[in-house]
């Protein structure tokens, strides 16, 4: 069992978790370098918050925030992902050195996204999405959340292929916390193996999200960052066991350690089985 760790660098003043900490480019770059030292395989740079209720950001402002950070971290030899719903930002970030475009809207917020990414060499994360942060929970209506998410993401893979993006370049994200309420997120996580069977790589991001806090405390506001990070590490391990390609997290070191322990557990199980068969 293994999973790629994607570390989060929010260059925003209003992220739900760490808004304002890394809005300065130099601070964001230093944070990215620390996450890489902690074990991140990829750094995901975002300049627009997608927290519930967040307002959209002009692409020019977004690019002013992220491009210096993308360029510096790419020049440091790090695999960089750009977290954006805007085609113009995606292209500019790839030109600055990003190798992955992470679109939480699955190519649906900007109709130019798929066509813009197609001629680049970048991979593309397509997340399950049913609307912008201002009203996404109004669309959290499902008969079978796993079946519907899998079906809708299959459609995004087909749309990407039509635009010229081969499935081998696509990474699917079930969009945990996006257009899904508490129990729906848990049902989707429990059904991850069904999404993994679709074919492309799967990325899961549970990091510090509200549904974890709702599980840990009667009042989600009472679940502090350390509690959310521990819950994130547990869910990341379970996602890796379900076969996902990668996990997207704030706390890279804690997730790295959790995955290392889980791998040792599995290796111990295999060693025990091999000695019994002798």
Phi, psi and omega in degrees: 000132177205160177207141173291138177256120176258115180272143185263129173233103181267111178263062186222154177272354191223025175297147183296333187257312187226030183305128177094340183293324189235026182291333175284131186302316182296322178292319179296319179296315179298320179295318178299318179296323177294317179298322177296318178294331179284347177123007178292134175273332182222147173244128182256114186257123181233141180241010178220123180291141174244021177296156178306129178087357183293142176273152179293154180246138177301134181305328180293321177293316179304314182292324176298326180286315193265329189297319178298326181287315177302312184297314183295317182288324176295319179294338177279002177088016182265142174286119185248138173245142176254122181268101184206152173255002185254126182298320182295322177291320179301312182295315180298321180291321176297318177297331179275354175125355178294144180247354178223138171253122181252100183256106182292347178265001177063026181082010184261336181286323179240111183296348180269353190301306186298316180294327180288321182282330186310310183284352176278176177260010185283147168282163186225123173271124177248114181264154173288133189209137178230019178144164183291165186302333184293334183219019188294331182285340176293341182255014181274061180243118183221142167275317176219100189299320182293312181299317183289321177295315179299315180298315181292324178287327172303319178297325179288325175298318179294320178296320178296318179297320178298326179280353179103016179255111183295147178306331180295341178267354187263140173236130181259142179231125182290356176067048178300128181088348180258113181064027179218136178266173189323293185294331178295324177296316179295321178296320179294318178297320180295334181259018184303325182301330178292323177287321179302325181289349179297325175133300180294171176296152180238132177245135180236133177233104176254359198304116173060020187282159188302322183297332174292315180297324179296330178284329187271338185211150177300320175251114183307332180294342181278347179275111185279178185300319181297319178296317180295322179293321177296315178298323177298316180298319180296311181294328178293320176297314180296323177295319177298320178296331178282352175104013180291156180282322185207162176231141183250119190217157171277314184269087183292315184299315180295320178292319176303313181295319180296318179293324178296316178297317180296321177296318179296323177300313180294319179295323177295322178296318179294322180295319179298317180296321182291324180288328179291333184278354182281000000 
